[in-house]
Amino acid sequence: METVIETVPTQLLVDGQWVDATGGGTFEVTNPATGDVLARIADATPADGDRALAAAAAAQRDWARTEPRVRGEILRAAFELLTERADDFARLMTLEMGKALAEAKGEVAYGAEFFRWFSEEAVRIHGRYSAAPAGNTRLITMKGPVGPTLMITPWNFPLAMGTRKIGPAIAAGCTMVVKPAHETPLTMLALAALLEEVGLPRGVLNVVTTTDSGGVCEPLIRDARLRKLTFTGSTGVGKVLVGQAADQLLRVSMELGGNAPFIVFEDADLDAAVDGAMLAKMRNIGEACTSANRFLVHESVATDFSSRMAERMGSLTVGDGTQDGVDVGPLITETARAGVHELVSDAVSAGARALTGGVVPEGPGHFYPPTVLVDVPASARVFREEIFGPVAPISTFADEDEVVARANDTEYGLVAYFFTRDHARVLRVSEALEFGMVGVNTGIVSNPAAPFGGVKHSGFGREGGFEGIEEYLETKYVGSAL
């Protein structure tokens, strides 16, 4: 452990220099499995944020002029070095966030792929040329970088949520100020050092770590030098940031909360459905915006599905993610664990039954057992609020129209999952579900080659896929008379 932690910078990265925070303030990063302090890192002030934005603004012109091939090769080199150091990055994430090592290694592979994908997109930015209908003018469109971008990343995927934003920004020619979550900043600091190592020019990427997110970020959002804001996090915070961004009419990308339904139709392959449910529910300990939040199972297969889920969930090993054989690590904080248990208790008090789990364990660490609830009433809070933990609440339905209406009955619209063998139903239900992403007979939709994002209160904008780089590009039109 000490070797990995000791390699991570603990200062701010501003204009290519690792520097202390103004006033020398620091804060502790702790291991959620043990409570041990991993490191003390710089606690940025608003003045530090201003320095970081000044560096990004100063570097923007030269970076935008840098050849696309050069930008792409930097990303490709970062992909290769990150892949080479996958074990170290995985252990670092497990220490500061809690997920099991095997899952952390999966995140490294997933996160690194954004660098490879956008290394290939950097050289494919293009406009168009056409004749005006009247024939006397030629219409030319050009694409250019939006400009300096503030990136606010969450604690639950410390690597991938960074690479998903940094990759397209580098490819497009945008400079950046990154503000990682204070719970898990070490991975981002290590990633910034890696990007320096592969030749990213000074000032292109600046990293400010802070416990005063609002105090540091709001002045940047209201600053005319900033041209884009991208945020992954809760819907409540996202709404505040969108309001602040209105002052400068910033380009904004918001990847916010979710309340994903997981629908199992009567004709589903139950073996595949249970496998998919385990992936959709237990990825990242359930601490994911894409996590299945509501299990809606046809009444004819509900008992069988529920018993299989309880058996699978109950067999998972809970413990320190760095230990061999552990499947489920701790939740990020004690507050998070208390919130998850409060939702379970509310459901049980309303008539739900726990087939497995549902009891807070004694001892150190923020652990919560994988839990399956049945007979959950539709009014229970666990069906309305994002759980962000290893809890699977199950309810039944009788027909397709009913379950689609129930699935759509939420302010959120990030992702939905359903299992069926009926091809016509695949198309019919996919079109009817009011979500930005739909997983059909699969429990995972995230893919660097696909556009990730939601509708309604789950946000707007897309990350990944061909669409991902467009979030960092402006379109210029030139009309040239003959």
Coordinates of C-alpha atoms in Angstrom, one line a residue:
M1 CA 0.0 0.0 0.0
E2 CA 2.7 2.5 1.0
T3 CA 4.5 2.2 -2.3
V4 CA 1.4 3.1 -4.3
I5 CA 0.4 6.0 -2.1
E6 CA 3.9 7.4 -2.0
T7 CA 4.0 7.8 -5.8
V8 CA 1.0 10.1 -5.8
P9 CA 1.5 13.9 -5.8
T10 CA -0.2 15.6 -2.9
Q11 CA -0.1 19.2 -4.3
L12 CA -2.2 21.1 -6.8
L13 CA -1.2 21.0 -10.5
V14 CA -1.2 24.6 -11.9
D15 CA 0.5 25.6 -15.1
G16 CA 2.7 22.5 -15.2
Q17 CA 3.9 23.0 -11.6
W18 CA 3.0 21.0 -8.5
V19 CA 2.3 23.7 -5.8
D20 CA 0.9 24.0 -2.3
A21 CA -2.5 25.5 -1.8
T22 CA -2.6 29.2 -0.9
G23 CA -2.1 29.4 2.9
G24 CA -0.8 25.8 2.9
G25 CA -4.1 24.1 3.8
T26 CA -4.4 20.4 3.5
F27 CA -7.1 17.7 4.1
E28 CA -7.0 14.0 4.8
V29 CA -8.0 11.2 2.4
T30 CA -9.1 8.1 4.3
N31 CA -9.7 4.4 3.5
P32 CA -13.4 3.7 3.9
A33 CA -12.7 0.1 4.8
T34 CA -10.6 0.9 7.8
G35 CA -10.8 4.6 8.5
D36 CA -7.0 4.9 8.1
V37 CA -5.5 8.1 6.7
L38 CA -4.0 7.5 3.3
A39 CA -2.6 10.9 2.6
R40 CA -2.9 14.6 3.3
I41 CA -3.3 16.7 0.2
A42 CA -3.5 20.3 -0.8
D43 CA -6.8 22.0 0.0
A44 CA -7.3 24.6 -2.7
T45 CA -8.7 28.1 -2.1
P46 CA -10.6 30.3 -4.6
A47 CA -7.3 32.0 -5.3
D48 CA -5.9 28.7 -6.4
G49 CA -8.8 28.0 -8.7
D50 CA -8.3 31.4 -10.3
R51 CA -4.6 30.6 -10.9
A52 CA -5.6 27.3 -12.5
L53 CA -8.1 28.9 -14.8
A54 CA -5.6 31.6 -15.7
A55 CA -3.2 28.9 -16.7
A56 CA -5.8 27.1 -18.8
A57 CA -6.8 30.3 -20.5
A58 CA -3.2 31.2 -21.3
A59 CA -2.5 27.7 -22.8
Q60 CA -5.7 27.6 -24.9
R61 CA -4.5 29.3 -28.0
D62 CA -1.4 27.2 -28.6
W63 CA -3.1 24.0 -27.6
A64 CA -6.0 24.6 -30.1
R65 CA -3.3 25.1 -32.8
T66 CA -1.6 21.8 -31.9
E67 CA -1.8 19.3 -34.7
P68 CA -4.6 16.8 -34.2
R69 CA -2.2 13.9 -34.7
V70 CA 0.0 15.2 -31.8
R71 CA -3.1 15.4 -29.5
G72 CA -4.1 12.0 -30.6
E73 CA -0.7 10.5 -30.0
I74 CA -0.6 12.0 -26.4
L75 CA -3.8 10.2 -25.7
R76 CA -2.6 7.0 -27.2
A77 CA 0.6 7.1 -25.1
A78 CA -1.6 7.8 -22.0
F79 CA -3.7 4.7 -22.8
E80 CA -0.7 2.5 -23.1
L81 CA 1.0 3.7 -20.0
L82 CA -2.2 3.6 -18.0
T83 CA -2.8 0.0 -19.2
E84 CA 0.8 -0.9 -18.2
R85 CA 0.2 0.5 -14.7
A86 CA -3.3 -1.0 -14.3
D87 CA -2.4 -2.8 -11.1
D88 CA -1.1 0.3 -9.3
F89 CA -4.1 2.4 -10.4
A90 CA -6.5 -0.3 -9.3
R91 CA -5.0 -0.6 -5.9
L92 CA -5.0 3.1 -5.5
M93 CA -8.8 3.3 -6.3
T94 CA -9.6 0.4 -4.0
L95 CA -7.7 2.1 -1.1
E96 CA -9.5 5.5 -1.4
M97 CA -12.9 4.4 -2.7
G98 CA -13.4 0.8 -1.5
K99 CA -14.3 -1.3 -4.5
A100 CA -12.8 -4.7 -4.8
L101 CA -9.5 -5.0 -6.6
A102 CA -11.0 -7.0 -9.5
E103 CA -13.6 -4.3 -10.1
A104 CA -11.0 -1.6 -9.8
K105 CA -9.0 -3.3 -12.5
G106 CA -12.1 -3.3 -14.7
E107 CA -12.5 0.4 -14.2
V108 CA -8.9 1.0 -15.3
A109 CA -9.5 -1.0 -18.5
Y110 CA -12.8 0.9 -19.1
G111 CA -11.3 4.3 -18.2
A112 CA -8.2 3.8 -20.3
E113 CA -10.3 2.9 -23.3
F114 CA -11.7 6.5 -23.4
F115 CA -8.1 7.7 -24.1
R116 CA -7.7 5.1 -26.9
W117 CA -11.1 5.9 -28.4
F118 CA -10.6 9.7 -28.4
S119 CA -7.0 9.3 -29.7
E120 CA -8.6 8.0 -32.8
E121 CA -11.3 10.7 -32.9
A122 CA -8.8 13.6 -32.7
V123 CA -7.9 13.2 -36.3
R124 CA -11.5 12.8 -37.5
I125 CA -12.8 16.2 -36.6
H126 CA -14.2 17.7 -39.8
G127 CA -16.7 20.2 -41.2
R128 CA -18.4 20.3 -44.7
Y129 CA -18.5 22.2 -47.9
S130 CA -21.6 22.7 -50.1
A131 CA -23.2 25.1 -52.6
A132 CA -26.0 27.4 -51.4
P133 CA -29.3 26.6 -53.0
A134 CA -29.1 29.8 -55.1
G135 CA -25.7 28.7 -56.3
N136 CA -23.8 32.0 -55.8
T137 CA -22.3 31.2 -52.4
R138 CA -20.3 28.3 -51.0
L139 CA -21.2 27.2 -47.5
I140 CA -18.3 26.0 -45.3
T141 CA -18.5 24.7 -41.8
M142 CA -15.5 24.4 -39.5
K143 CA -15.1 22.8 -36.0
G144 CA -13.0 24.2 -33.3
P145 CA -12.5 23.7 -29.6
V146 CA -15.0 25.3 -27.2
G147 CA -12.2 26.5 -25.0
P148 CA -11.2 26.3 -21.3
T149 CA -13.3 23.8 -19.5
L150 CA -14.1 23.1 -15.8
M151 CA -14.5 19.4 -15.1
I152 CA -16.1 18.4 -11.8
T153 CA -15.8 14.6 -11.3
P154 CA -17.4 12.3 -8.7
W155 CA -15.9 9.9 -6.1
N156 CA -17.5 6.7 -7.3
F157 CA -15.5 6.2 -10.5
P158 CA -12.3 8.2 -9.7
L159 CA -10.5 7.2 -12.9
A160 CA -13.2 6.6 -15.6
M161 CA -15.2 9.7 -14.9
G162 CA -12.0 11.7 -15.4
T163 CA -10.8 10.0 -18.6
R164 CA -14.4 10.2 -20.1
K165 CA -14.1 14.0 -19.9
I166 CA -10.3 14.6 -20.3
G167 CA -10.1 12.3 -23.4
P168 CA -12.4 14.3 -25.7
A169 CA -11.2 17.6 -24.4
I170 CA -7.6 16.8 -25.3
A171 CA -8.7 15.4 -28.7
A172 CA -10.7 18.6 -29.4
G173 CA -8.0 21.0 -28.3
C174 CA -9.6 22.3 -25.0
T175 CA -7.6 23.2 -21.9
M176 CA -9.0 22.1 -18.5
V177 CA -9.3 22.7 -14.8
V178 CA -10.3 19.5 -13.1
K179 CA -11.8 19.4 -9.6
P180 CA -12.0 15.8 -8.4
A181 CA -14.2 14.8 -5.4
H182 CA -12.5 15.4 -2.1
E183 CA -13.3 11.8 -1.0
T184 CA -11.2 10.2 -3.8
P185 CA -8.7 12.7 -5.3
L186 CA -5.6 10.5 -5.3
T187 CA -6.5 8.7 -8.5
M188 CA -6.9 12.0 -10.4
L189 CA -3.6 13.3 -9.1
A190 CA -1.9 10.1 -10.3
L191 CA -3.6 10.4 -13.7
A192 CA -2.5 14.0 -14.0
A193 CA 1.1 13.0 -13.3
L194 CA 0.8 10.3 -15.9
L195 CA -0.4 12.8 -18.6
E196 CA 2.5 15.0 -17.8
E197 CA 4.8 12.0 -18.2
V198 CA 3.5 11.3 -21.8
G199 CA 4.0 14.9 -22.9
L200 CA 0.8 16.9 -22.3
P201 CA 2.0 20.5 -22.4
R202 CA 1.9 22.7 -19.3
G203 CA -1.3 24.5 -18.5
V204 CA -3.5 22.2 -20.6
L205 CA -4.5 20.2 -17.6
N206 CA -4.7 21.8 -14.2
V207 CA -6.0 20.0 -11.1
V208 CA -7.4 21.6 -7.9
T209 CA -8.3 19.4 -5.0
T210 CA -10.4 21.0 -2.3
T211 CA -13.0 20.5 0.4
D212 CA -14.6 23.9 -0.5
S213 CA -16.1 22.8 -3.9
G214 CA -18.6 25.7 -4.0
G215 CA -16.2 28.3 -3.0
V216 CA -13.6 27.3 -5.5
C217 CA -15.9 26.4 -8.5
E218 CA -18.5 29.1 -8.4
P219 CA -16.1 32.0 -9.2
L220 CA -14.7 29.9 -12.1
I221 CA -18.2 29.2 -13.5
R222 CA -19.0 32.9 -13.4
D223 CA -15.6 33.9 -15.0
A224 CA -15.7 35.0 -18.6
R225 CA -12.5 33.0 -19.4
L226 CA -14.3 29.7 -18.8
R227 CA -16.3 28.4 -21.8
K228 CA -17.6 25.1 -20.8
L229 CA -18.7 23.2 -17.6
T230 CA -19.0 19.4 -17.4
F231 CA -20.2 17.8 -14.2
T232 CA -21.0 14.3 -13.0
G233 CA -22.8 14.0 -9.7
S234 CA -26.2 14.5 -8.0
T235 CA -29.1 16.1 -9.7
G236 CA -29.5 18.6 -6.8
V237 CA -25.9 19.9 -7.2
G238 CA -26.3 19.8 -11.0
K239 CA -29.3 22.2 -10.9
V240 CA -27.3 24.7 -8.8
L241 CA -24.3 24.5 -11.3
V242 CA -26.6 25.0 -14.3
G243 CA -28.0 28.1 -12.7
Q244 CA -24.5 29.5 -12.1
A245 CA -23.5 28.7 -15.6
A246 CA -26.3 30.8 -17.0
D247 CA -24.4 34.0 -16.3
Q248 CA -21.7 33.3 -18.9
L249 CA -24.0 31.2 -21.1
L250 CA -21.5 28.3 -20.8
R251 CA -21.7 25.1 -22.8
V252 CA -22.8 22.7 -20.2
S253 CA -22.8 18.9 -19.9
M254 CA -24.6 17.3 -17.0
E255 CA -24.5 13.6 -16.1
L256 CA -26.7 13.4 -13.1
G257 CA -28.7 11.0 -10.9
G258 CA -30.7 7.9 -11.9
N259 CA -33.5 5.7 -10.8
A260 CA -33.0 2.8 -13.2
P261 CA -35.8 0.2 -13.6
F262 CA -34.8 -3.4 -14.2
I263 CA -37.7 -5.2 -15.9
V264 CA -38.0 -8.9 -16.2
F265 CA -40.8 -10.1 -18.5
E266 CA -42.5 -13.4 -18.3
D267 CA -40.7 -14.8 -21.3
A268 CA -37.2 -13.8 -20.1
D269 CA -34.3 -16.2 -19.8
L270 CA -34.2 -16.2 -16.0
D271 CA -30.6 -17.3 -15.8
A272 CA -29.5 -14.4 -18.0
A273 CA -31.8 -12.1 -16.2
V274 CA -30.3 -12.9 -12.8
D275 CA -26.8 -12.6 -14.2
G276 CA -27.7 -9.2 -15.7
A277 CA -29.4 -8.1 -12.5
M278 CA -26.2 -8.9 -10.5
L279 CA -24.2 -6.8 -12.9
A280 CA -26.7 -3.9 -13.0
K281 CA -27.1 -3.9 -9.2
M282 CA -23.7 -4.8 -7.8
R283 CA -21.4 -3.0 -10.1
N284 CA -19.4 -0.6 -8.0
I285 CA -21.1 -1.8 -4.8
G286 CA -24.3 -0.3 -6.2
E287 CA -22.7 3.1 -6.0
A288 CA -23.4 4.0 -9.6
C289 CA -25.9 6.3 -11.3
T290 CA -26.5 3.4 -13.8
S291 CA -27.2 0.9 -10.9
A292 CA -30.6 -0.9 -11.1
N293 CA -32.7 0.9 -8.6
R294 CA -36.1 -0.7 -9.0
F295 CA -36.7 -4.4 -10.0
L296 CA -40.0 -4.9 -11.7
V297 CA -40.6 -8.6 -12.3
H298 CA -43.6 -10.2 -13.9
E299 CA -45.8 -11.9 -11.3
S300 CA -45.5 -15.3 -13.0
V301 CA -41.7 -15.4 -12.4
A302 CA -41.3 -13.2 -9.5
T303 CA -40.9 -15.8 -6.8
D304 CA -38.3 -17.8 -8.8
F305 CA -36.3 -14.6 -9.7
S306 CA -36.4 -13.3 -6.1
S307 CA -35.1 -16.5 -4.6
R308 CA -32.3 -16.7 -7.1
M309 CA -31.3 -13.1 -6.5
A310 CA -31.4 -13.6 -2.7
E311 CA -29.1 -16.7 -3.1
R312 CA -26.7 -14.9 -5.3
M313 CA -26.6 -11.7 -3.3
G314 CA -26.3 -13.6 0.0
S315 CA -23.3 -15.5 -1.2
L316 CA -21.2 -12.4 -1.9
T317 CA -18.3 -11.8 0.5
V318 CA -18.2 -8.4 2.1
G319 CA -14.9 -6.9 3.3
D320 CA -11.8 -4.8 2.6
G321 CA -11.5 -4.7 -1.2
T322 CA -7.8 -5.2 -1.1
Q323 CA -8.2 -8.7 0.3
D324 CA -8.4 -11.8 -1.8
G325 CA -11.9 -13.3 -2.3
V326 CA -13.8 -10.1 -1.4
D327 CA -16.7 -9.2 -3.7
V328 CA -18.2 -6.2 -2.0
G329 CA -16.3 -3.4 -0.4
P330 CA -17.4 -0.6 1.9
L331 CA -19.7 2.3 1.1
I332 CA -17.9 5.6 0.7
T333 CA -18.9 7.2 4.1
E334 CA -20.8 6.4 7.2
T335 CA -23.4 9.0 6.1
A336 CA -23.9 7.0 2.8
R337 CA -24.3 3.8 4.8
A338 CA -26.9 5.4 7.1
G339 CA -28.8 6.7 4.1
V340 CA -29.0 3.3 2.5
H341 CA -30.2 1.6 5.7
E342 CA -32.8 4.3 6.2
L343 CA -34.3 3.4 2.8
V344 CA -34.3 -0.3 3.7
S345 CA -35.9 0.4 7.1
D346 CA -38.6 2.6 5.5
A347 CA -39.5 -0.2 3.0
V348 CA -39.7 -2.8 5.7
S349 CA -41.9 -0.6 7.9
A350 CA -44.2 -0.3 4.9
G351 CA -44.5 -4.1 4.5
A352 CA -41.4 -5.2 2.6
R353 CA -39.5 -8.3 3.6
A354 CA -35.7 -8.8 3.5
L355 CA -34.8 -12.2 1.9
T356 CA -31.2 -11.5 2.7
G357 CA -29.2 -8.6 4.3
G358 CA -30.8 -5.5 5.7
V359 CA -28.8 -5.4 9.0
V360 CA -25.9 -3.0 9.6
P361 CA -22.8 -5.0 10.6
E362 CA -20.7 -4.2 13.6
G363 CA -17.1 -3.2 13.5
P364 CA -15.0 -0.7 11.6
G365 CA -15.6 0.4 8.0
H366 CA -18.7 1.5 6.2
F367 CA -19.9 -1.9 5.2
Y368 CA -23.5 -2.8 4.2
P369 CA -24.6 -6.3 3.3
P370 CA -26.1 -7.1 -0.1
T371 CA -29.8 -6.9 0.5
V372 CA -32.9 -8.2 -1.4
L373 CA -36.3 -6.8 -0.5
V374 CA -39.6 -8.3 -1.7
D375 CA -43.2 -7.2 -1.4
V376 CA -42.0 -3.6 -1.7
P377 CA -44.9 -1.2 -2.1
A378 CA -44.7 1.3 -5.0
S379 CA -44.9 4.1 -2.5
A380 CA -41.7 3.2 -0.6
R381 CA -38.9 5.7 -0.7
V382 CA -36.5 3.0 -2.0
F383 CA -38.4 3.1 -5.3
R384 CA -38.4 6.9 -5.5
E385 CA -34.9 7.8 -4.4
E386 CA -31.5 6.8 -5.7
I387 CA -30.2 4.0 -3.4
F388 CA -26.5 4.2 -4.2
G389 CA -25.8 0.9 -2.3
P390 CA -26.2 -2.9 -2.6
V391 CA -30.0 -3.1 -2.2
A392 CA -32.3 -4.7 -4.7
P393 CA -36.0 -3.9 -4.0
I394 CA -38.4 -6.1 -6.0
S395 CA -42.0 -5.5 -7.0
T396 CA -44.3 -7.4 -9.4
F397 CA -46.3 -6.4 -12.5
A398 CA -49.0 -8.0 -14.6
D399 CA -48.7 -6.6 -18.2
E400 CA -46.4 -4.6 -20.5
D401 CA -48.3 -1.3 -20.5
E402 CA -48.4 -1.3 -16.7
V403 CA -44.7 -1.9 -16.3
V404 CA -43.7 0.7 -18.9
A405 CA -45.8 3.3 -17.2
R406 CA -44.3 2.4 -13.8
A407 CA -40.8 2.5 -15.2
N408 CA -41.4 6.0 -16.7
D409 CA -43.0 7.2 -13.5
T410 CA -39.8 9.0 -12.2
E411 CA -38.2 12.4 -12.7
Y412 CA -35.0 10.6 -13.8
G413 CA -34.2 9.2 -17.2
L414 CA -30.7 7.9 -17.3
V415 CA -30.9 4.2 -18.0
A416 CA -33.4 1.3 -18.0
Y417 CA -32.9 -2.4 -18.4
F418 CA -35.3 -5.1 -19.5
F419 CA -35.1 -8.8 -20.3
T420 CA -37.3 -10.5 -22.9
R421 CA -37.1 -13.1 -25.8
D422 CA -39.7 -11.3 -27.8
H423 CA -38.0 -9.3 -30.7
A424 CA -41.1 -7.1 -31.3
R425 CA -41.3 -6.3 -27.6
V426 CA -37.6 -5.3 -27.7
L427 CA -38.4 -2.5 -30.2
R428 CA -41.7 -1.6 -28.7
V429 CA -40.5 -1.2 -25.1
S430 CA -37.2 0.4 -26.1
E431 CA -39.1 3.1 -27.9
A432 CA -41.6 3.6 -25.1
L433 CA -39.1 3.9 -22.2
E434 CA -38.2 7.5 -21.4
F435 CA -34.5 7.1 -20.8
G436 CA -31.3 8.2 -22.5
M437 CA -30.0 4.6 -22.5
V438 CA -31.6 1.2 -22.6
G439 CA -30.0 -2.2 -21.9
V440 CA -31.8 -5.1 -23.5
N441 CA -30.9 -8.5 -22.1
T442 CA -27.8 -7.0 -20.6
G443 CA -26.9 -5.5 -17.2
I444 CA -24.2 -3.1 -18.5
V445 CA -24.7 -0.3 -21.0
S446 CA -21.5 1.7 -20.4
N447 CA -19.1 1.6 -23.3
P448 CA -16.6 4.2 -24.5
A449 CA -17.8 3.7 -28.1
A450 CA -21.4 4.6 -27.1
P451 CA -23.0 7.9 -26.1
F452 CA -23.5 7.9 -22.4
G453 CA -26.2 10.3 -20.9
G454 CA -29.7 10.8 -19.8
V455 CA -32.9 12.8 -20.2
K456 CA -35.2 14.6 -17.8
H457 CA -33.6 15.2 -14.4
S458 CA -30.7 12.9 -15.3
G459 CA -29.1 15.7 -17.3
F460 CA -28.1 16.5 -20.9
G461 CA -25.2 16.1 -23.2
R462 CA -23.4 12.8 -24.1
E463 CA -20.0 11.4 -23.1
G464 CA -18.3 8.7 -25.2
G465 CA -19.1 7.5 -28.7
F466 CA -18.9 9.7 -31.8
E467 CA -21.1 12.2 -30.0
G468 CA -18.7 12.7 -27.1
I469 CA -16.2 14.9 -28.8
E470 CA -19.0 17.2 -30.1
E471 CA -19.5 18.4 -26.6
Y472 CA -16.1 20.1 -26.8
L473 CA -16.4 21.6 -30.3
E474 CA -18.0 24.7 -31.6
T475 CA -19.3 25.0 -35.2
K476 CA -18.3 28.0 -37.3
Y477 CA -20.0 28.8 -40.6
V478 CA -18.3 30.6 -43.4
G479 CA -20.3 31.9 -46.4
S480 CA -18.0 32.6 -49.3
A481 CA -19.4 34.4 -52.4
L482 CA -18.2 33.3 -55.8

